[in-house]
Coordinates of N, CA, C and O in Angstrom, one line a residue:
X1 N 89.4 85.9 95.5 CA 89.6 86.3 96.9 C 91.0 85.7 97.4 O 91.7 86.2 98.3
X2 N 91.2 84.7 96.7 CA 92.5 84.0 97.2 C 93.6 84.7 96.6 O 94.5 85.0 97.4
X3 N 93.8 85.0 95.7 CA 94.3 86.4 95.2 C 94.8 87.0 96.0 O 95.9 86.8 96.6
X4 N 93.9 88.1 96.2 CA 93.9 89.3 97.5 C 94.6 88.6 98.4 O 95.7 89.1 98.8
X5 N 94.3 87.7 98.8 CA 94.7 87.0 100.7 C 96.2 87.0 100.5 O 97.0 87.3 101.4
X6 N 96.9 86.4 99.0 CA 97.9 86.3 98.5 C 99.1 87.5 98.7 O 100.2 87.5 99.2
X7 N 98.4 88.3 98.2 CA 98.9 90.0 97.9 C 99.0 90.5 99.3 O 99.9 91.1 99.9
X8 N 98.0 90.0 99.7 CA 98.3 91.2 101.5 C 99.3 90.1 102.2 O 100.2 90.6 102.9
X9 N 99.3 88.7 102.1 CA 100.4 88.8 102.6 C 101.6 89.0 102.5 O 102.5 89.2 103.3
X10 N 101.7 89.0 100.8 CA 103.0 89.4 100.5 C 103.3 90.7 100.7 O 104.4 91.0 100.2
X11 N 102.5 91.7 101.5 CA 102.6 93.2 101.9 C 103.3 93.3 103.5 O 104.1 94.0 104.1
X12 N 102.5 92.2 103.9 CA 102.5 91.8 105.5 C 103.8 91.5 105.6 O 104.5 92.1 106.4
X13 N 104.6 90.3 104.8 CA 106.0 90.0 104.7 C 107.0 90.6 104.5 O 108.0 90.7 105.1
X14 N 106.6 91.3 103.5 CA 107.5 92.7 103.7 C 107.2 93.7 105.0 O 108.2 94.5 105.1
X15 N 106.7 93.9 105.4 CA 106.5 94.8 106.3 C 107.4 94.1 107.9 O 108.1 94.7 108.7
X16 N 106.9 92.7 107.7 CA 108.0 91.9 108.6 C 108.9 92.1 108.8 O 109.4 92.1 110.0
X17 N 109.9 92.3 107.0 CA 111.3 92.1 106.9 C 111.5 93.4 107.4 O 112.5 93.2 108.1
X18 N 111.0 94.8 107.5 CA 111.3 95.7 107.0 C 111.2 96.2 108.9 O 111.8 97.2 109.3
X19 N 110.7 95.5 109.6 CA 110.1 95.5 110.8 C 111.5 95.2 111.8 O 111.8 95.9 112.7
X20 N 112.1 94.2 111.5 CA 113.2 93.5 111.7 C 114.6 94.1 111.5 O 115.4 94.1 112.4
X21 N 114.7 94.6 109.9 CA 115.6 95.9 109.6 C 115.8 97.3 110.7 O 116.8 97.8 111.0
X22 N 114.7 97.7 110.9 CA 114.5 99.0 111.5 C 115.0 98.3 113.1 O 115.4 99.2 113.8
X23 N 115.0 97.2 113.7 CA 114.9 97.1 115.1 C 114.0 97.4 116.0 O 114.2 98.2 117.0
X24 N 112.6 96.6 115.7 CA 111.2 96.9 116.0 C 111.3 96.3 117.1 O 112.5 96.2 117.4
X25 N 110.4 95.6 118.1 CA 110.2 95.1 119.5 C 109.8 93.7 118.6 O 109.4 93.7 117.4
X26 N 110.0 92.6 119.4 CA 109.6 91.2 119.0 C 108.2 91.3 118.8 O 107.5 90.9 117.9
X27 N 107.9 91.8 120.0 CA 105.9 91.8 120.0 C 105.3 92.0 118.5 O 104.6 91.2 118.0
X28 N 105.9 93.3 117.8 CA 105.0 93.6 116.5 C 105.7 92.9 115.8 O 104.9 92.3 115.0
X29 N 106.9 92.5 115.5 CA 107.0 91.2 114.7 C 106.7 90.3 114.7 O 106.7 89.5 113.8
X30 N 106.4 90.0 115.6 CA 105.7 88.5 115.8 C 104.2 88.8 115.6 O 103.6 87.8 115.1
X31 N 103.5 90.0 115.8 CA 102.2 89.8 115.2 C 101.8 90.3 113.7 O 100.7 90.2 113.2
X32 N 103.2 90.9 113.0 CA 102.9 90.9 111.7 C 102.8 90.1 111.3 O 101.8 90.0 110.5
X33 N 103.7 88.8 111.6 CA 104.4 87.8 110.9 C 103.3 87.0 111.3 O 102.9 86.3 110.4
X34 N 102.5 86.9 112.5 CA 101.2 86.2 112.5 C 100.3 86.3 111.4 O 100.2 85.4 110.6
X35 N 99.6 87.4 111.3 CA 98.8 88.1 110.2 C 99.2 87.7 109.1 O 98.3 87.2 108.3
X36 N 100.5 87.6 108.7 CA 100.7 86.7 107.1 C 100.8 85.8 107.3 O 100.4 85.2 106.2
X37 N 101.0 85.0 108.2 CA 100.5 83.8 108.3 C 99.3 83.1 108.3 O 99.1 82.0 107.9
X38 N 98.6 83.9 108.7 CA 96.8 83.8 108.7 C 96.5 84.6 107.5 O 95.2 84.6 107.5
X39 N 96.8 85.2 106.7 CA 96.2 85.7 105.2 C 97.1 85.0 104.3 O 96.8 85.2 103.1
X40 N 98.2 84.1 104.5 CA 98.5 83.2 103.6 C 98.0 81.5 104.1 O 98.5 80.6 103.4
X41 N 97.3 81.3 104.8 CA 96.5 80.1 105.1 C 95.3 80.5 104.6 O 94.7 79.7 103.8
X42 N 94.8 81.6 104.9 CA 93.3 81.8 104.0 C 93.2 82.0 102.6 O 92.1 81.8 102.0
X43 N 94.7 82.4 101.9 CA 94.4 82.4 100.6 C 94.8 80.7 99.9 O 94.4 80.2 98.9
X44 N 95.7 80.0 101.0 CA 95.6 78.1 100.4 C 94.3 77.8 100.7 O 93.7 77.1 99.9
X45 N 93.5 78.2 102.1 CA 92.1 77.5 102.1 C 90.9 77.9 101.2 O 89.9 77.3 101.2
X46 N 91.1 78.9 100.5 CA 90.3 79.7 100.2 C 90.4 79.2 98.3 O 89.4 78.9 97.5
X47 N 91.4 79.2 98.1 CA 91.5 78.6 97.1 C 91.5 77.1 96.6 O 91.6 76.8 95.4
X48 N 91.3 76.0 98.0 CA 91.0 74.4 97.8 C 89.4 74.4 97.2 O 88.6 75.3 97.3
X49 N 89.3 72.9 96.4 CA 87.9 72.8 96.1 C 86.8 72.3 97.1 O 85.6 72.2 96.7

């Protein structure tokens, strides 16, 4: 599962950059960039023993 959590955020990150490129509103980058933030914390927690 920690995997997966890994992978979407490295989807979410790009989507960030790509968000930022185009000249998107702060709002949705800031809640992309949330979202990978929180599916790359779930995949370090997810993967502790």
């Amino acid at each position: 599962m920690a995997i997966a959590l890994f992978i979407l955020a490295g989807f979410l990150v790009g989507g960030v950059i790509q968000l930022v490129k185009s000249g998107a509103t702060k709002f949705s980058i800031g809640l992309v960039g949330a979202l990978a933030a929180l599916a790359t914390a779930g995949g370090v927690l997810w993967s502790l023993p």
